[in-house]
Short mmCIF file of C-alpha atoms and ligand atoms in Angstrom, two decimals:
data_model
loop_
_atom_site.label_atom_id
_atom_site.label_comp_id
_atom_site.label_asym_id
_atom_site.label_seq_id
_atom_site.Cartn_x
_atom_site.Cartn_y
_atom_site.Cartn_z
CA MET M 15 -18.56 -8.75 8.57
CA PRO M 16 -19.75 -5.14 8.23
CA VAL M 17 -18.33 -3.85 4.96
CA PHE M 18 -19.60 -0.34 4.28
CA ASP M 19 -18.90 0.89 7.83
CA SER M 20 -15.46 -0.68 8.22
CA ARG M 21 -12.39 1.59 8.22
CA SER M 22 -10.92 -0.52 5.41
CA PHE M 23 -13.91 0.16 3.16
CA MET M 24 -13.60 3.89 3.81
CA ASP M 25 -14.32 5.83 0.64
CA HIS M 26 -13.78 3.01 -1.88
CA GLU M 27 -15.01 4.00 -5.32
CA ASN M 28 -15.63 0.47 -6.51
CA VAL M 29 -15.20 -3.13 -5.39
CA SER M 30 -15.86 -5.82 -8.03
CA PHE M 31 -16.09 -9.59 -7.69
CA PHE M 32 -15.21 -11.88 -10.61
CA SER M 33 -15.49 -15.59 -11.26
CA ASP M 34 -14.80 -17.77 -14.28
CA ALA M 35 -16.23 -21.28 -14.14
CA LYS M 36 -13.93 -22.65 -16.87
CA THR M 37 -10.63 -21.79 -15.17
CA GLY M 38 -11.83 -21.57 -11.54
CA LEU M 39 -10.88 -17.89 -11.25
CA LYS M 40 -12.19 -16.11 -8.15
CA ALA M 41 -10.94 -12.56 -7.88
CA ILE M 42 -11.78 -9.25 -6.23
CA ILE M 43 -10.62 -5.89 -7.55
CA ALA M 44 -10.86 -2.89 -5.24
CA VAL M 45 -10.52 0.64 -6.57
CA HIS M 46 -10.06 2.91 -3.60
CA SER M 47 -9.48 6.16 -5.48
CA THR M 48 -8.89 7.41 -9.00
CA ALA M 49 -8.71 11.06 -7.89
CA LEU M 50 -5.01 11.30 -8.70
CA GLY M 51 -5.00 8.96 -11.71
CA PRO M 52 -5.67 5.31 -12.59
CA ALA M 53 -5.81 3.14 -9.47
CA THR M 54 -2.57 1.14 -9.52
CA GLY M 55 -1.53 -1.69 -7.23
CA GLY M 56 -0.45 -5.29 -7.12
CA THR M 57 -2.35 -8.52 -7.59
CA ARG M 58 -2.09 -10.80 -4.56
CA PHE M 59 -2.66 -14.51 -5.27
CA TRP M 60 -3.27 -16.27 -1.98
CA ASP M 61 -4.97 -19.38 -0.62
CA TYR M 62 -7.05 -17.53 1.97
CA ALA M 63 -8.98 -20.65 3.07
CA ALA M 64 -5.80 -22.60 3.93
CA ILE M 65 -5.30 -20.79 7.24
CA HIS M 66 -8.78 -21.98 8.32
CA LYS M 67 -8.23 -25.59 7.23
CA SER M 68 -9.06 -27.04 10.67
CA ALA M 69 -12.66 -25.80 10.15
CA PRO M 70 -15.23 -27.68 7.97
CA SER M 71 -14.53 -26.85 4.31
CA ASP M 72 -17.57 -24.58 3.79
CA VAL M 73 -16.68 -22.60 6.93
CA ALA M 74 -13.02 -22.37 5.82
CA GLN M 75 -14.15 -21.08 2.43
CA THR M 76 -16.45 -18.43 3.96
CA ARG M 77 -13.81 -17.24 6.41
CA GLY M 78 -11.16 -17.23 3.68
CA GLU M 79 -13.37 -15.11 1.44
CA GLN M 80 -14.00 -12.68 4.30
CA ASP M 81 -10.23 -12.41 4.82
CA ALA M 82 -9.76 -11.78 1.09
CA VAL M 83 -12.30 -8.92 1.12
CA TYR M 84 -10.65 -7.37 4.17
CA ASP M 85 -7.18 -7.76 2.59
CA VAL M 86 -8.10 -6.20 -0.75
CA LEU M 87 -9.85 -3.23 0.89
CA ARG M 88 -6.99 -2.55 3.32
CA LEU M 89 -4.33 -2.92 0.64
CA SER M 90 -6.05 -0.76 -1.97
CA ARG M 91 -6.49 2.11 0.51
CA GLY M 92 -2.80 1.67 1.35
CA MET M 93 -1.92 2.03 -2.34
CA SER M 94 -3.88 5.30 -2.54
CA TYR M 95 -1.89 6.66 0.39
CA LYS M 96 1.43 5.40 -1.00
CA ASN M 97 0.89 6.85 -4.46
CA ALA M 98 -0.37 10.15 -3.05
CA MET M 99 2.61 10.58 -0.71
CA ALA M 100 5.02 9.75 -3.55
CA GLY M 101 3.49 12.62 -5.55
CA LEU M 102 2.46 10.30 -8.38
CA ARG M 103 -0.29 10.66 -10.98
CA LEU M 104 -1.71 7.37 -9.74
CA GLY M 105 -4.70 6.45 -7.63
CA GLY M 106 -4.91 3.42 -5.38
CA GLY M 107 -6.26 -0.04 -6.04
CA LYS M 108 -5.44 -3.68 -5.45
CA SER M 109 -6.67 -7.07 -6.54
CA VAL M 110 -6.70 -10.46 -4.92
CA ILE M 111 -7.04 -13.84 -6.58
CA ILE M 112 -8.34 -16.49 -4.19
CA GLY M 113 -6.64 -19.90 -4.35
CA ASN M 114 -3.28 -21.61 -4.56
CA PRO M 115 -1.18 -20.13 -7.40
CA LYS M 116 0.86 -23.35 -7.70
CA LYS M 117 -2.32 -25.30 -8.54
CA LEU M 118 -4.22 -22.68 -10.55
CA ALA M 119 -1.97 -20.21 -12.36
CA THR M 120 -2.03 -21.42 -15.96
CA ASP M 121 -1.81 -18.91 -18.82
CA GLU M 122 -5.53 -19.48 -19.51
CA PHE M 123 -6.34 -18.72 -15.86
CA MET M 124 -4.31 -15.50 -15.93
CA GLN M 125 -5.99 -14.49 -19.20
CA ALA M 126 -9.35 -14.84 -17.43
CA PHE M 127 -7.99 -12.53 -14.75
CA GLY M 128 -6.82 -10.13 -17.50
CA ARG M 129 -10.38 -10.07 -18.90
CA ALA M 130 -11.67 -9.19 -15.42
CA VAL M 131 -9.20 -6.28 -15.18
CA ASN M 132 -10.22 -5.19 -18.67
CA THR M 133 -13.88 -4.77 -17.68
CA LEU M 134 -12.86 -1.81 -15.50
CA GLY M 135 -11.71 0.03 -18.62
CA GLY M 136 -8.45 1.37 -17.18
CA ALA M 137 -9.76 2.47 -13.76
CA TYR M 138 -7.37 -0.16 -12.32
CA TYR M 139 -3.86 -1.25 -13.41
CA ALA M 140 -2.59 -4.57 -12.06
CA ALA M 141 1.04 -5.16 -11.04
CA GLU M 142 3.04 -7.95 -9.36
CA ASP M 143 2.54 -8.76 -5.68
CA VAL M 144 2.79 -11.74 -3.32
CA GLY M 145 1.90 -14.91 -5.25
CA THR M 146 2.09 -13.38 -8.73
CA SER M 147 5.11 -13.06 -11.00
CA VAL M 148 6.01 -11.05 -14.09
CA PRO M 149 5.40 -14.06 -16.42
CA MET M 150 1.92 -14.50 -14.88
CA LEU M 151 1.16 -10.84 -15.51
CA GLU M 152 2.53 -11.11 -19.05
CA ALA M 153 -0.13 -13.83 -19.59
CA ALA M 154 -2.84 -11.52 -18.18
CA ALA M 155 -1.56 -8.73 -20.42
CA THR M 156 -2.56 -10.74 -23.51
CA ALA M 157 -6.19 -10.00 -22.51
CA THR M 158 -5.88 -6.38 -21.32
CA PRO M 159 -3.60 -3.35 -21.71
CA TYR M 160 -4.16 -2.49 -18.04
CA VAL M 161 -1.21 -4.39 -16.57
CA CYS M 162 2.11 -2.82 -15.54
CA GLY M 163 5.51 -3.73 -14.11
CA LEU M 164 6.27 -5.87 -17.16
CA ASP M 165 9.69 -6.75 -18.57
CA SER M 166 8.52 -6.69 -22.16
CA GLY M 167 6.89 -4.09 -24.38
CA GLU M 168 7.93 -0.62 -25.39
CA HIS M 169 7.14 0.91 -21.99
CA GLY M 170 7.92 -2.04 -19.67
CA THR M 171 9.79 -0.83 -16.57
CA GLY M 172 11.02 -4.24 -15.33
CA ASP M 173 12.20 -5.08 -11.81
CA PRO M 174 11.19 -2.25 -9.42
CA SER M 175 13.48 -3.45 -6.58
CA PRO M 176 16.54 -1.24 -7.36
CA HIS M 177 14.31 1.85 -7.21
CA THR M 178 12.72 0.65 -3.97
CA ALA M 179 16.20 0.14 -2.49
CA LEU M 180 17.29 3.64 -3.54
CA GLY M 181 14.16 5.11 -1.92
CA VAL M 182 14.83 3.24 1.33
CA PHE M 183 18.46 4.37 1.26
CA THR M 184 17.51 8.03 0.85
CA GLY M 185 14.89 7.54 3.59
CA ILE M 186 17.54 6.17 5.96
CA GLN M 187 19.74 9.20 5.21
CA ALA M 188 16.83 11.56 6.02
CA SER M 189 16.01 9.62 9.22
CA VAL M 190 19.63 9.72 10.43
CA ARG M 191 19.81 13.45 9.69
CA HIS M 192 16.60 14.09 11.62
CA LYS M 193 17.13 11.81 14.60
CA LEU M 194 20.91 11.76 15.03
CA GLY M 195 21.83 15.10 13.45
CA GLN M 196 24.41 13.43 11.20
CA ASN M 197 24.55 14.42 7.55
CA ASP M 198 26.22 11.26 6.27
CA LEU M 199 26.09 7.57 7.16
CA THR M 200 29.76 7.13 8.11
CA GLY M 201 29.94 4.64 10.98
CA ILE M 202 26.15 4.35 11.29
CA LYS M 203 25.15 0.76 12.14
CA VAL M 204 22.23 -0.55 10.07
CA ALA M 205 20.61 -3.96 10.68
CA VAL M 206 18.94 -5.22 7.49
CA GLN M 207 16.37 -8.00 7.99
CA GLY M 208 16.01 -9.90 4.69
CA VAL M 209 18.55 -9.50 1.90
CA GLY M 210 16.44 -10.44 -1.11
CA HIS M 211 15.87 -8.16 -4.08
CA VAL M 212 15.53 -4.93 -2.09
CA GLY M 213 17.66 -5.77 0.97
CA HIS M 214 20.70 -6.80 -1.08
CA ALA M 215 20.68 -3.62 -3.19
CA LEU M 216 20.13 -1.55 -0.03
CA VAL M 217 23.19 -3.11 1.63
CA ASN M 218 25.31 -2.10 -1.38
CA HIS M 219 24.15 1.54 -1.09
CA LEU M 220 24.79 1.54 2.67
CA ARG M 221 28.31 0.13 2.35
CA GLU M 222 29.20 2.67 -0.31
CA ALA M 223 28.03 5.44 2.04
CA GLY M 224 30.33 4.19 4.82
CA ALA M 225 27.71 2.51 7.04
CA GLN M 226 28.41 -0.66 9.03
CA VAL M 227 25.94 -3.33 7.97
CA LEU M 228 24.42 -6.24 9.89
CA ILE M 229 22.35 -8.71 7.89
CA ALA M 230 20.00 -11.66 8.47
CA ASP M 231 18.14 -13.96 6.12
CA ILE M 232 16.60 -17.42 6.31
CA VAL M 233 18.14 -18.37 2.94
CA ASP M 234 21.92 -18.98 3.13
CA ALA M 235 22.42 -18.31 -0.59
CA HIS M 236 21.07 -14.76 -0.12
CA ILE M 237 23.55 -14.11 2.72
CA GLU M 238 26.40 -15.48 0.59
CA ALA M 239 25.42 -13.28 -2.36
CA VAL M 240 25.65 -10.18 -0.13
CA LEU M 241 29.00 -11.26 1.36
CA ALA M 242 30.36 -11.81 -2.16
CA ASP M 243 29.90 -8.06 -2.75
CA GLY M 244 31.60 -6.90 0.48
CA PRO M 245 31.73 -7.19 4.28
CA ALA M 246 28.72 -7.45 6.60
CA THR M 247 28.11 -8.94 10.05
CA VAL M 248 25.72 -11.89 9.90
CA VAL M 249 23.08 -12.07 12.66
CA ALA M 250 20.54 -14.85 13.38
CA PRO M 251 17.13 -14.17 11.77
CA ASP M 252 15.33 -14.25 15.14
CA ALA M 253 17.78 -11.73 16.66
CA ILE M 254 18.18 -9.07 13.96
CA HIS M 255 15.31 -6.85 15.20
CA ALA M 256 17.01 -6.70 18.62
CA ALA M 257 20.53 -6.01 17.30
CA ASP M 258 22.67 -3.27 18.84
CA CYS M 259 22.44 -0.75 15.99
CA ASP M 260 21.32 2.76 15.01
CA VAL M 261 18.86 1.76 12.29
CA TYR M 262 16.71 -1.36 11.96
CA ALA M 263 15.63 -1.88 8.35
CA PRO M 264 12.92 -4.58 8.00
CA CYS M 265 13.14 -5.79 4.38
CA ALA M 266 11.52 -9.24 4.68
CA LEU M 267 7.99 -9.69 5.99
CA GLY M 268 5.22 -7.50 7.38
CA GLY M 269 4.14 -7.40 11.03
CA THR M 270 7.65 -7.27 12.50
CA LEU M 271 6.68 -4.33 14.73
CA ASN M 272 4.40 -5.94 17.29
CA PRO M 273 3.95 -6.00 21.07
CA LYS M 274 6.50 -8.85 21.39
CA SER M 275 9.29 -7.35 19.24
CA LEU M 276 8.89 -3.73 20.34
CA PRO M 277 10.50 -3.92 23.82
CA GLU M 278 13.50 -5.76 22.32
CA ILE M 279 14.34 -3.12 19.70
CA GLN M 280 17.54 -1.19 20.47
CA ALA M 281 17.70 0.90 17.27
CA LYS M 282 16.90 4.61 17.38
CA ILE M 283 15.39 4.49 13.90
CA ILE M 284 13.20 2.01 12.03
CA ALA M 285 13.36 2.50 8.28
CA GLY M 286 12.92 -0.42 5.89
CA ALA M 287 11.17 -1.68 2.76
CA ALA M 288 8.75 -4.28 4.12
CA ASN M 289 5.04 -3.57 3.67
CA ASN M 290 2.71 -3.40 6.69
CA GLN M 291 5.46 -3.36 9.32
CA LEU M 292 3.10 -2.25 12.11
CA GLU M 293 0.88 -5.00 13.47
CA THR M 294 -1.71 -2.30 14.30
CA GLU M 295 -1.61 1.21 12.79
CA GLY M 296 -1.61 3.93 15.45
CA VAL M 297 -0.59 1.46 18.18
CA GLU M 298 3.00 0.35 17.53
CA ASP M 299 3.95 3.69 15.94
CA GLU M 300 2.67 5.48 19.06
CA ALA M 301 4.58 3.05 21.29
CA LEU M 302 7.75 3.71 19.27
CA ARG M 303 7.23 7.47 19.50
CA LYS M 304 6.87 7.21 23.27
CA ARG M 305 10.17 5.31 23.42
CA GLY M 306 11.88 7.98 21.29
CA ILE M 307 12.35 5.63 18.30
CA LEU M 308 11.84 7.32 14.93
CA TYR M 309 9.63 5.26 12.59
CA ALA M 310 9.70 5.97 8.84
CA PRO M 311 6.19 4.98 7.64
CA ASP M 312 6.64 1.91 5.43
CA TYR M 313 4.48 2.97 2.50
CA VAL M 314 6.28 6.31 2.26
CA ILE M 315 9.83 4.96 2.38
CA ASN M 316 9.16 1.97 0.07
CA ALA M 317 7.48 3.92 -2.78
CA GLY M 318 10.53 3.87 -5.10
CA GLY M 319 9.27 0.85 -7.05
CA ILE M 320 5.80 2.22 -7.81
CA THR M 321 7.42 5.55 -8.73
CA ALA M 322 9.35 3.75 -11.49
CA ILE M 323 6.12 2.16 -12.80
CA GLU M 324 4.26 5.46 -13.30
CA THR M 325 5.60 6.03 -16.85
CA GLU M 326 4.46 2.54 -17.85
CA VAL M 327 0.85 3.27 -16.83
CA TYR M 328 0.91 6.47 -18.90
CA LYS M 329 2.70 4.71 -21.81
CA GLU M 330 5.50 7.26 -21.63
CA PRO M 331 9.12 6.52 -22.55
CA LYS M 332 11.25 5.21 -19.68
CA ASN M 333 13.32 8.04 -18.17
CA GLU M 334 15.82 6.79 -15.57
CA ALA M 335 17.08 10.25 -14.60
CA ALA M 336 13.56 11.64 -14.00
CA THR M 337 12.58 8.52 -12.04
CA ARG M 338 15.69 8.81 -9.86
CA THR M 339 14.89 12.45 -9.08
CA LYS M 340 11.35 11.49 -8.04
CA VAL M 341 12.59 8.59 -5.89
CA LEU M 342 15.05 10.86 -4.11
CA ARG M 343 12.13 13.10 -3.03
CA ILE M 344 11.19 10.36 -0.54
CA GLY M 345 13.78 11.74 1.89
CA ASP M 346 12.18 15.23 1.88
CA THR M 347 8.68 13.78 2.31
CA LEU M 348 9.84 11.81 5.35
CA THR M 349 11.48 14.88 6.83
CA ARG M 350 8.16 16.76 6.59
CA ILE M 351 6.40 13.87 8.37
CA PHE M 352 9.06 13.73 11.12
CA GLU M 353 8.86 17.48 11.71
CA ALA M 354 5.06 17.42 11.95
CA SER M 355 5.21 14.43 14.29
CA ASP M 356 7.65 16.25 16.61
CA LYS M 357 5.59 19.44 16.54
CA GLU M 358 2.24 17.77 17.17
CA GLY M 359 3.46 14.97 19.47
CA ARG M 360 1.67 12.33 17.36
CA PRO M 361 2.96 9.16 15.64
CA THR M 362 4.58 9.43 12.21
CA GLY M 363 2.22 6.78 10.79
CA VAL M 364 -0.86 8.81 11.75
CA ILE M 365 0.67 12.03 10.39
CA ALA M 366 1.47 10.33 7.06
CA ASN M 367 -2.09 8.94 6.75
CA GLU M 368 -3.56 12.38 7.34
CA MET M 369 -1.23 14.02 4.81
CA ALA M 370 -2.19 11.38 2.22
CA GLU M 371 -5.92 11.85 2.92
CA ARG M 372 -5.56 15.62 2.43
CA ILE M 373 -3.81 15.15 -0.95
CA ILE M 374 -6.51 12.71 -2.13
CA SER M 375 -9.40 14.90 -0.91
CA ALA M 376 -7.95 17.98 -2.63
CA ALA M 377 -7.60 16.05 -5.92
CA LYS M 378 -11.16 14.74 -5.58
CA GLU M 379 -12.53 18.24 -5.02
CA ALA M 380 -10.55 19.65 -7.94
CA LYS M 381 -11.95 16.89 -10.17
CA LEU M 382 -15.52 17.57 -9.05
CA LYS M 383 -15.07 21.32 -9.65
CA ALA M 384 -13.62 20.70 -13.11
CA ALA M 385 -16.64 18.54 -13.97
CA GLU M 386 -19.15 21.23 -12.90
P1 LIG O 15 12.32 -10.84 -1.60
O1 LIG O 15 11.42 -12.01 -1.47
O2 LIG O 15 13.25 -10.75 -2.77
O3 LIG O 15 13.25 -10.72 -0.29
C1 LIG O 15 12.78 -11.00 0.99
C2 LIG O 15 13.95 -11.66 1.74
O4 LIG O 15 13.59 -11.85 3.09
C3 LIG O 15 14.33 -13.03 1.18
O5 LIG O 15 15.72 -13.10 0.98
C4 LIG O 15 13.86 -13.99 2.26
O6 LIG O 15 14.64 -15.16 2.32
C5 LIG O 15 14.05 -13.14 3.50
N1 LIG O 15 13.27 -13.55 4.66
C6 LIG O 15 12.02 -14.09 4.70
N2 LIG O 15 11.66 -14.32 5.98
C7 LIG O 15 12.69 -13.88 6.75
C8 LIG O 15 12.91 -13.83 8.15
N3 LIG O 15 12.00 -14.29 9.03
N4 LIG O 15 14.07 -13.31 8.59
C9 LIG O 15 15.01 -12.85 7.73
N5 LIG O 15 14.86 -12.89 6.38
C10 LIG O 15 13.70 -13.39 5.92
O7 LIG O 15 11.40 -9.56 -1.49
P2 LIG O 15 11.78 -8.07 -1.90
O8 LIG O 15 11.27 -7.80 -3.26
O9 LIG O 15 13.20 -7.82 -1.57
O10 LIG O 15 10.85 -7.25 -0.90
C11 LIG O 15 11.17 -7.16 0.49
C12 LIG O 15 10.03 -6.49 1.24
O11 LIG O 15 9.81 -5.18 0.70
C13 LIG O 15 8.68 -7.21 1.12
O12 LIG O 15 7.97 -7.02 2.32
C14 LIG O 15 7.98 -6.46 0.00
O13 LIG O 15 6.57 -6.55 0.11
C15 LIG O 15 8.47 -5.04 0.25
N6 LIG O 15 8.46 -4.21 -0.97
C16 LIG O 15 9.18 -4.57 -2.05
C17 LIG O 15 9.19 -3.77 -3.19
C18 LIG O 15 9.99 -4.14 -4.40
O14 LIG O 15 10.20 -3.28 -5.27
N7 LIG O 15 10.48 -5.36 -4.51
C19 LIG O 15 8.45 -2.58 -3.19
C20 LIG O 15 7.74 -2.20 -2.04
C21 LIG O 15 7.75 -3.04 -0.93
#
């Protein structure tokens, strides 16, 4: 796999590989950019070889490790863009731990990971992601101060989901204003795919604002929890993306916008929390644009959670009011993207990437000048 010339590698400041024979730790930390501040992003713990299990074990391991490198590079660049577009004093980075968390994640193992993070001296701050949990990060935090998104400690910011949900809500309001010319959500039909931490809180905001809500989830208890708070129309999980609605809000998994799902979408707007909604950047967003469907770039609309974490990285006191103000800026940022997309006739995803790259380049240049 070519690394240095791949688009994912583009401009990474540092990629480090770690192993610890005693615990079996195998981890990669990618620092895409520290131009805006310490690179901050989640730690993904994933059994990358499992998907290749039909191959001989050495081949599965090699392919799994290649997938892990690709994943960490792609995700850390994504964090740079997300943090830049949210106007945060944070750069972008990500880490992956290779293996099955259920088999490996003892406190000792996570401490070994904490020591790996510590070697970067604060260039990278680790947070929760797929396969890791707050207790696992608390264990890592016994070996390094460079962990965030914790429940404990003087500056711990706790569960980011309510802030993510508020950001998605304000993003839906901005999208409806732009696309449908309506200043409130009264009577707007929103189909929410996945009512877990973010989706459930989002449904509550939408109901309060007078929207009609359709929901789907593969876990019945999550549906029941939403219905206990108020009314919603329940739709089958495999039909929610194709529901007759104004807004489709993917809040479950990535990759829901793909060549198969696209022709079935009836919504005029796609605006949801899930990461990596487009199967291929610049392809599905262009196809949506051509069909007149407004797409709110996922990493812009779902930045509420990382916005709440910023104070923790800087060891500043938690300030709910200031965080809320910053999260509510997501709507204005999206409006700027939508306007540029209309003017230039190019997909919103591409416009957002270019805006993020400009912010990061300007910060890099300013840093270089200051060092001269
Ligand atoms: P979660 O695990 O709490 O909720 C996801 C929900 O989706 C669950 O209820 C799950 O049962 C459901 N689900 C899974 N597969 C489904 C399917 N095929 N159809 C319908 N429902 C399905 O996760 P979350 O924290 O609410 O995050 C939701 C999404 O938003 C994820 O993609 C996550 O990466 C992204 N995100 C979350 C945050 C945050 O602050 N939690 C921040 C940024 C991005």
